[in-house]
Amino acid sequence: RGTNLSDLGELVEVREGLARLLVPDLSKYARGRHVEPRWAPVFYNPRATLSRHLDVLALLAHVRAGERLSLVCDLLSATGVRGLRYLLESRVGEAVLNDADPRACKLMAVNAALNGLEGRAEVLNMEANVLLSQRAARGPKFDAIDIDPFGAPISFIDAALKAVRNRGLLLITATDLAPLMGAKEAACVRKYSARPMRCPFSRELAVRILLGYVCRQAARYELAIEPLLSYSLSHLVRVHVRVARGAARADESLSNLGLAYYCARCGYRSLERGYPLPRPAAECPRCSSRLSVAGPLWVGPIWDPEFVRRLECAYEEASYLHSAALSSMISQLRSESETPPLYYTVEELSKLLGTSEPSPRALVEALRAEGFAACRTHFDPKGLRTSADLDTLIYLARLSA
Ligand SMILES: C[S@@+](CC[C@H](N)C(=O)[O-])C[C@H]1O[C@@H](n2cnc3c(N)ncnc32)[C@H](O)[C@@H]1O
C-alpha cells in the first residue's frame, strides 16, 4: 500500500483476475462520500470489473476456437488493465497498450513489469486516431481493438474499422447512456445520427443504436459487421463485433438496419427491417394509437448464440473467476441469445393491467409451462423476453399478479 510514483499520487495494489495492478487509491479523491474514477490522475473503475471479466472470457473463447489473436490493441488503456488481462488470461499473443496521457503510460509500464509481461506488452503514448491511422496505412493491423472511452466511442470507430484485419474484432464501449437511451434525444441524433426512444426496453435500443452506427460507418468502406456479444451494465453498453471485407457482405450487413416501434398506450412493440429506411408506420396495429419510432438501428441479432455458448464454456473452465454475479450474467446472456428481441418489464405490465407487479420469475415459468420461449434479461432485473404475443403475455401476467 501507499507506493508513490511522483505525479501518479497515492497508488494501491489490487488483484483483478490473474493480474496484479497498481491503481490510484480512489479514497484519496473522494469529495464527501462521492468518488469518481475520473478524478484520479489515471482512470481505474472497480465497477467495470464484471465487464472486463466478460471481455477476458470472450477473447479466451476466440483463442480456444483457434482464432488468431496474436496482436491486440488496448486503445484507451489507462492502467493497462484490459490489455494485460488479455495477455495473462485470454492468452492473446502480444498487446499494444496505448493512452494519450503520459501518466497512464508510466503506470501501464509499471503494471506490465509487475506481471512479467514487458516482453509481450508494448506501451505507446499516442493520440488514438493517430495510432490507428498509422497502422491502417503501414500495418501491422490488429487482430482485435478494444475501444473503452469516456462517453461516446464514435470518434474512434472510423479509424478502428481501417486498422483491424479482415475478420478481426472490435470491442466497443459507450457510456453516454443519456443520449442512447433517449434522455438526451438531440445528442443522440447529433452523435449517432439516430433517434433514440425512452421506453421500457431502451437499454436494448441503446445497444441497437450503437451497432447501427458501427454498421453504417463500416459499410462506407465496404466492410460488414457481425455482432457476437452485446451487454449492458449499470453505466455502459458494450458490443463485440467481427468486421469482414466485401461490398456484398456490407450490403447484407446493412439489411439488418431498420426501425423500432413502441406504443405507450397498449405496450405493442416491434422491429421493422429496411435500409434505406421505410416510411415509418404511424399507427399502432393493436390499438390505433400513435406509435413512437426509433432508428435507424440494428434490428438483426445482437448475439451469436454459438459464440455465447463458447463464452459460457470458457467461464466454466476459468474457476478463478467464478462468482454468482458473473455466472448469472453469462447464463442470462445465453438464454437471451436464443429468445426473441425487445424485452418487457413487469413494471409496465402491472401499469397496463392496473394490478401489482407479477414476479418476473413466476411469469417466465408460466410462459414456459404454456410452451413459449421465455427468459429473464440482464438488461433489467424486472425484464423478460418471450416468444408469446402481447395478449397472451398480458393474460398470463394477470394470472401471476
Ligand atoms: C475510460 S478510460 C479507459 C479505461 C480502461 N480501458 C479500463 O478498463 O480501466 C479512457 C482513457 O482514454 C484516454 N484517452 C482519451 N482520449 C484519448 C485519445 N484521443 N487518444 C488516446 N487516449 C485517450 C484517457 O487518458 C483515459 O485514460
mmCIF file of C-alpha atoms in Angstrom, residues 67-301:
data_model
loop_
_atom_site.group_PDB
_atom_site.id
_atom_site.type_symbol
_atom_site.label_atom_id
_atom_site.label_comp_id
_atom_site.label_asym_id
_atom_site.label_seq_id
_atom_site.Cartn_x
_atom_site.Cartn_y
_atom_site.Cartn_z
ATOM 1 C CA GLU A 67 -8.809 -17.811 -33.832
ATOM 2 C CA ARG A 68 -5.627 -15.823 -34.461
ATOM 3 C CA LEU A 69 -5.309 -13.172 -31.742
ATOM 4 C CA SER A 70 -1.578 -12.502 -31.987
ATOM 5 C CA LEU A 71 -1.812 -8.716 -31.764
ATOM 6 C CA VAL A 72 -4.471 -6.949 -29.729
ATOM 7 C CA CYS A 73 -4.774 -3.198 -29.191
ATOM 8 C CA ASP A 74 -5.992 -1.764 -25.877
ATOM 9 C CA LEU A 75 -6.533 1.634 -27.476
ATOM 10 C CA LEU A 76 -7.535 3.686 -24.412
ATOM 11 C CA SER A 77 -5.717 1.691 -21.808
ATOM 12 C CA ALA A 78 -5.339 3.917 -18.674
ATOM 13 C CA THR A 79 -3.784 1.465 -16.139
ATOM 14 C CA GLY A 80 -3.268 -1.216 -18.812
ATOM 15 C CA VAL A 81 -5.768 -3.491 -17.082
ATOM 16 C CA ARG A 82 -7.591 -4.758 -20.168
ATOM 17 C CA GLY A 83 -4.572 -5.437 -22.356
ATOM 18 C CA LEU A 84 -2.633 -7.050 -19.512
ATOM 19 C CA ARG A 85 -5.547 -9.311 -18.625
ATOM 20 C CA TYR A 86 -5.968 -10.325 -22.280
ATOM 21 C CA LEU A 87 -2.275 -11.350 -22.245
ATOM 22 C CA LEU A 88 -2.446 -13.190 -18.934
ATOM 23 C CA GLU A 89 -5.886 -14.751 -19.076
ATOM 24 C CA SER A 90 -7.158 -14.797 -22.663
ATOM 25 C CA ARG A 91 -3.745 -15.978 -23.916
ATOM 26 C CA VAL A 92 -3.513 -13.488 -26.772
ATOM 27 C CA GLY A 93 -0.002 -13.197 -28.243
ATOM 28 C CA GLU A 94 1.008 -9.554 -27.844
ATOM 29 C CA ALA A 95 -0.767 -6.362 -26.818
ATOM 30 C CA VAL A 96 -0.317 -2.689 -27.584
ATOM 31 C CA LEU A 97 -1.321 -0.620 -24.544
ATOM 32 C CA ASN A 98 -1.983 2.953 -25.625
ATOM 33 C CA ASP A 99 -3.049 6.154 -23.929
ATOM 34 C CA ALA A 100 -2.661 9.842 -24.773
ATOM 35 C CA ASP A 101 -1.861 10.633 -21.134
ATOM 36 C CA PRO A 102 1.841 10.103 -20.289
ATOM 37 C CA ARG A 103 0.958 9.416 -16.629
ATOM 38 C CA ALA A 104 -1.211 6.487 -17.753
ATOM 39 C CA CYS A 105 1.679 5.185 -19.868
ATOM 40 C CA LYS A 106 4.019 5.313 -16.884
ATOM 41 C CA LEU A 107 1.548 3.257 -14.858
ATOM 42 C CA MET A 108 0.948 0.756 -17.694
ATOM 43 C CA ALA A 109 4.690 0.125 -17.939
ATOM 44 C CA VAL A 110 4.894 -0.464 -14.166
ATOM 45 C CA ASN A 111 1.901 -2.811 -14.321
ATOM 46 C CA ALA A 112 3.311 -4.719 -17.295
ATOM 47 C CA ALA A 113 6.537 -5.280 -15.317
ATOM 48 C CA LEU A 114 4.598 -6.269 -12.187
ATOM 49 C CA ASN A 115 3.083 -9.130 -14.191
ATOM 50 C CA GLY A 116 6.276 -10.087 -16.024
ATOM 51 C CA LEU A 117 4.745 -9.004 -19.345
ATOM 52 C CA GLU A 118 7.285 -6.416 -20.562
ATOM 53 C CA GLY A 119 8.203 -8.694 -23.472
ATOM 54 C CA ARG A 120 4.637 -9.047 -24.774
ATOM 55 C CA ALA A 121 3.180 -5.605 -23.973
ATOM 56 C CA GLU A 122 4.183 -2.537 -25.971
ATOM 57 C CA VAL A 123 3.320 0.750 -24.246
ATOM 58 C CA LEU A 124 2.502 3.632 -26.607
ATOM 59 C CA ASN A 125 1.743 7.256 -25.787
ATOM 60 C CA MET A 126 -0.201 8.333 -28.875
ATOM 61 C CA GLU A 127 -3.435 10.025 -29.767
ATOM 62 C CA ALA A 128 -5.679 7.057 -30.540
ATOM 63 C CA ASN A 129 -6.666 8.065 -34.073
ATOM 64 C CA VAL A 130 -3.039 8.772 -34.994
ATOM 65 C CA LEU A 131 -2.040 5.278 -33.849
ATOM 66 C CA LEU A 132 -4.933 3.655 -35.730
ATOM 67 C CA SER A 133 -4.301 5.646 -38.918
ATOM 68 C CA GLN A 134 -0.615 4.691 -38.885
ATOM 69 C CA ARG A 135 -1.491 1.006 -38.516
ATOM 70 C CA ALA A 136 -4.144 1.261 -41.238
ATOM 71 C CA ALA A 137 -1.586 2.786 -43.619
ATOM 72 C CA ARG A 138 1.576 0.884 -42.740
ATOM 73 C CA GLY A 139 0.455 -2.108 -40.665
ATOM 74 C CA PRO A 140 0.636 -4.382 -38.885
ATOM 75 C CA LYS A 141 -3.128 -4.332 -38.496
ATOM 76 C CA PHE A 142 -4.653 -5.521 -35.239
ATOM 77 C CA ASP A 143 -6.498 -8.804 -34.721
ATOM 78 C CA ALA A 144 -8.709 -7.077 -32.148
ATOM 79 C CA ILE A 145 -9.118 -3.496 -30.949
ATOM 80 C CA ASP A 146 -10.628 -2.632 -27.571
ATOM 81 C CA ILE A 147 -12.230 0.840 -27.545
ATOM 82 C CA ASP A 148 -13.150 1.847 -23.995
ATOM 83 C CA PRO A 149 -13.606 5.633 -23.919
ATOM 84 C CA PHE A 150 -15.159 8.190 -21.622
ATOM 85 C CA GLY A 151 -18.633 8.688 -23.131
ATOM 86 C CA ALA A 152 -19.255 8.024 -26.824
ATOM 87 C CA PRO A 153 -16.861 5.861 -28.882
ATOM 88 C CA ILE A 154 -17.841 7.477 -32.189
ATOM 89 C CA SER A 155 -14.659 9.486 -32.751
ATOM 90 C CA PHE A 156 -12.601 6.240 -32.807
ATOM 91 C CA ILE A 157 -14.827 3.949 -34.895
ATOM 92 C CA ASP A 158 -13.809 5.116 -38.349
ATOM 93 C CA ALA A 159 -10.067 4.696 -37.830
ATOM 94 C CA ALA A 160 -10.549 1.431 -35.904
ATOM 95 C CA LEU A 161 -12.500 -0.094 -38.808
ATOM 96 C CA LYS A 162 -9.498 0.558 -41.044
ATOM 97 C CA ALA A 163 -6.873 -0.630 -38.543
ATOM 98 C CA VAL A 164 -8.421 -4.032 -37.796
ATOM 99 C CA ARG A 165 -7.592 -7.006 -40.023
ATOM 100 C CA ASN A 166 -10.192 -8.712 -42.202
ATOM 101 C CA ARG A 167 -12.412 -10.817 -39.867
ATOM 102 C CA GLY A 168 -10.835 -9.123 -36.850
ATOM 103 C CA LEU A 169 -12.741 -7.944 -33.790
ATOM 104 C CA LEU A 170 -13.833 -4.589 -32.381
ATOM 105 C CA LEU A 171 -14.847 -4.438 -28.703
ATOM 106 C CA ILE A 172 -16.661 -1.148 -28.172
ATOM 107 C CA THR A 173 -17.953 0.568 -25.017
ATOM 108 C CA ALA A 174 -20.350 3.509 -24.869
ATOM 109 C CA THR A 175 -21.061 5.192 -21.529
ATOM 110 C CA ASP A 176 -23.171 8.042 -22.912
ATOM 111 C CA LEU A 177 -26.405 6.334 -21.938
ATOM 112 C CA ALA A 178 -28.423 9.549 -21.637
ATOM 113 C CA PRO A 179 -28.314 10.125 -25.431
ATOM 114 C CA LEU A 180 -28.500 6.426 -26.339
ATOM 115 C CA MET A 181 -31.466 5.720 -24.045
ATOM 116 C CA GLY A 182 -33.413 8.779 -25.135
ATOM 117 C CA ALA A 183 -32.978 11.147 -22.158
ATOM 118 C CA LYS A 184 -30.959 13.455 -24.458
ATOM 119 C CA GLU A 185 -32.502 12.856 -27.851
ATOM 120 C CA ALA A 186 -30.788 15.737 -29.670
ATOM 121 C CA ALA A 187 -27.337 14.490 -28.581
ATOM 122 C CA CYS A 188 -28.119 11.006 -29.931
ATOM 123 C CA VAL A 189 -29.283 12.423 -33.267
ATOM 124 C CA ARG A 190 -26.143 14.578 -33.429
ATOM 125 C CA LYS A 191 -23.649 11.865 -32.482
ATOM 126 C CA TYR A 192 -25.160 8.615 -33.754
ATOM 127 C CA SER A 193 -27.438 10.043 -36.494
ATOM 128 C CA ALA A 194 -30.259 8.053 -34.931
ATOM 129 C CA ARG A 195 -33.400 8.811 -32.963
ATOM 130 C CA PRO A 196 -33.444 7.062 -29.570
ATOM 131 C CA MET A 197 -36.563 6.234 -27.557
ATOM 132 C CA ARG A 198 -37.467 6.416 -23.870
ATOM 133 C CA CYS A 199 -39.364 3.211 -23.320
ATOM 134 C CA PRO A 200 -39.264 0.128 -21.063
ATOM 135 C CA PHE A 201 -36.655 -1.554 -23.317
ATOM 136 C CA SER A 202 -34.454 1.467 -24.058
ATOM 137 C CA ARG A 203 -31.247 -0.297 -22.889
ATOM 138 C CA GLU A 204 -31.642 -2.838 -25.670
ATOM 139 C CA LEU A 205 -32.310 0.002 -28.112
ATOM 140 C CA ALA A 206 -29.093 1.706 -26.911
ATOM 141 C CA VAL A 207 -27.136 -1.394 -27.991
ATOM 142 C CA ARG A 208 -29.022 -1.474 -31.302
ATOM 143 C CA ILE A 209 -28.334 2.226 -31.994
ATOM 144 C CA LEU A 210 -24.616 1.715 -31.308
ATOM 145 C CA LEU A 211 -24.499 -1.357 -33.588
ATOM 146 C CA GLY A 212 -26.468 0.504 -36.261
ATOM 147 C CA TYR A 213 -23.952 3.338 -36.167
ATOM 148 C CA VAL A 214 -20.951 0.988 -36.472
ATOM 149 C CA CYS A 215 -22.683 -0.898 -39.308
ATOM 150 C CA ARG A 216 -23.285 2.290 -41.335
ATOM 151 C CA GLN A 217 -19.730 3.544 -40.774
ATOM 152 C CA ALA A 218 -18.344 0.154 -41.824
ATOM 153 C CA ALA A 219 -20.485 -0.085 -44.965
ATOM 154 C CA ARG A 220 -18.902 3.095 -46.375
ATOM 155 C CA TYR A 221 -15.618 1.162 -46.600
ATOM 156 C CA GLU A 222 -17.291 -1.993 -47.951
ATOM 157 C CA LEU A 223 -16.981 -3.637 -44.558
ATOM 158 C CA ALA A 224 -19.636 -5.724 -42.833
ATOM 159 C CA ILE A 225 -20.187 -6.235 -39.122
ATOM 160 C CA GLU A 226 -21.365 -9.363 -37.372
ATOM 161 C CA PRO A 227 -22.404 -8.866 -33.716
ATOM 162 C CA LEU A 228 -21.095 -11.644 -31.462
ATOM 163 C CA LEU A 229 -21.803 -10.341 -27.972
ATOM 164 C CA SER A 230 -23.726 -7.376 -26.558
ATOM 165 C CA TYR A 231 -24.412 -6.398 -22.976
ATOM 166 C CA SER A 232 -25.152 -3.543 -20.652
ATOM 167 C CA LEU A 233 -24.002 -2.974 -17.085
ATOM 168 C CA SER A 234 -25.061 -0.062 -14.884
ATOM 169 C CA HIS A 235 -23.226 2.770 -16.639
ATOM 170 C CA LEU A 236 -22.296 1.267 -20.017
ATOM 171 C CA VAL A 237 -23.242 -0.683 -23.098
ATOM 172 C CA ARG A 238 -20.667 -2.866 -24.790
ATOM 173 C CA VAL A 239 -20.652 -4.659 -28.159
ATOM 174 C CA HIS A 240 -18.228 -7.169 -29.704
ATOM 175 C CA VAL A 241 -18.376 -7.310 -33.499
ATOM 176 C CA ARG A 242 -16.463 -9.125 -36.208
ATOM 177 C CA VAL A 243 -15.506 -6.926 -39.180
ATOM 178 C CA ALA A 244 -15.397 -8.578 -42.616
ATOM 179 C CA ARG A 245 -14.408 -7.192 -46.002
ATOM 180 C CA GLY A 246 -16.633 -7.190 -49.109
ATOM 181 C CA ALA A 247 -19.257 -4.979 -50.758
ATOM 182 C CA ALA A 248 -21.852 -7.778 -50.890
ATOM 183 C CA ARG A 249 -21.264 -8.568 -47.210
ATOM 184 C CA ALA A 250 -21.573 -4.859 -46.354
ATOM 185 C CA ASP A 251 -24.922 -4.726 -48.210
ATOM 186 C CA GLU A 252 -26.072 -7.818 -46.325
ATOM 187 C CA SER A 253 -24.997 -6.176 -43.067
ATOM 188 C CA LEU A 254 -26.965 -3.004 -43.952
ATOM 189 C CA SER A 255 -30.060 -5.161 -44.475
ATOM 190 C CA ASN A 256 -30.034 -5.650 -40.685
ATOM 191 C CA LEU A 257 -30.880 -1.974 -40.172
ATOM 192 C CA GLY A 258 -34.351 -0.601 -39.651
ATOM 193 C CA LEU A 259 -36.724 0.931 -37.108
ATOM 194 C CA ALA A 260 -38.148 0.131 -33.657
ATOM 195 C CA TYR A 261 -41.770 0.903 -32.762
ATOM 196 C CA TYR A 262 -43.453 1.215 -29.377
ATOM 197 C CA CYS A 263 -46.989 2.058 -28.329
ATOM 198 C CA ALA A 264 -47.003 3.639 -24.857
ATOM 199 C CA ARG A 265 -50.772 3.095 -24.601
ATOM 200 C CA CYS A 266 -51.052 -0.668 -25.142
ATOM 201 C CA GLY A 267 -47.415 -1.882 -24.885
ATOM 202 C CA TYR A 268 -47.117 -3.049 -28.525
ATOM 203 C CA ARG A 269 -43.517 -3.132 -29.815
ATOM 204 C CA SER A 270 -41.813 -4.351 -32.955
ATOM 205 C CA LEU A 271 -38.770 -4.058 -35.193
ATOM 206 C CA GLU A 272 -39.052 -3.310 -38.903
ATOM 207 C CA ARG A 273 -36.238 -4.251 -41.244
ATOM 208 C CA GLY A 274 -35.304 -1.956 -44.159
ATOM 209 C CA TYR A 275 -32.487 0.331 -45.236
ATOM 210 C CA PRO A 276 -32.741 2.930 -46.732
ATOM 211 C CA LEU A 277 -35.361 3.337 -44.039
ATOM 212 C CA PRO A 278 -39.000 2.583 -44.853
ATOM 213 C CA ARG A 279 -41.643 5.261 -44.277
ATOM 214 C CA PRO A 280 -42.334 4.816 -40.552
ATOM 215 C CA ALA A 281 -45.688 3.347 -39.563
ATOM 216 C CA ALA A 282 -47.747 5.950 -37.711
ATOM 217 C CA GLU A 283 -50.493 3.911 -36.088
ATOM 218 C CA CYS A 284 -50.354 1.071 -33.574
ATOM 219 C CA PRO A 285 -51.687 -2.086 -35.294
ATOM 220 C CA ARG A 286 -53.090 -3.231 -31.934
ATOM 221 C CA CYS A 287 -54.915 -0.147 -30.578
ATOM 222 C CA SER A 288 -54.579 2.515 -33.343
ATOM 223 C CA SER A 289 -52.764 4.985 -31.029
ATOM 224 C CA ARG A 290 -49.762 6.954 -32.274
ATOM 225 C CA LEU A 291 -46.543 4.908 -32.325
ATOM 226 C CA SER A 292 -43.148 6.127 -31.081
ATOM 227 C CA VAL A 293 -40.331 5.373 -33.522
ATOM 228 C CA ALA A 294 -36.559 4.934 -33.019
ATOM 229 C CA GLY A 295 -33.801 4.444 -35.565
ATOM 230 C CA PRO A 296 -32.027 3.807 -37.751
ATOM 231 C CA LEU A 297 -30.805 0.941 -35.589
ATOM 232 C CA TRP A 298 -29.642 -2.668 -35.830
ATOM 233 C CA VAL A 299 -32.725 -4.930 -35.978
ATOM 234 C CA GLY A 300 -30.806 -8.192 -36.541
ATOM 235 C CA PRO A 301 -29.470 -10.486 -33.795
#
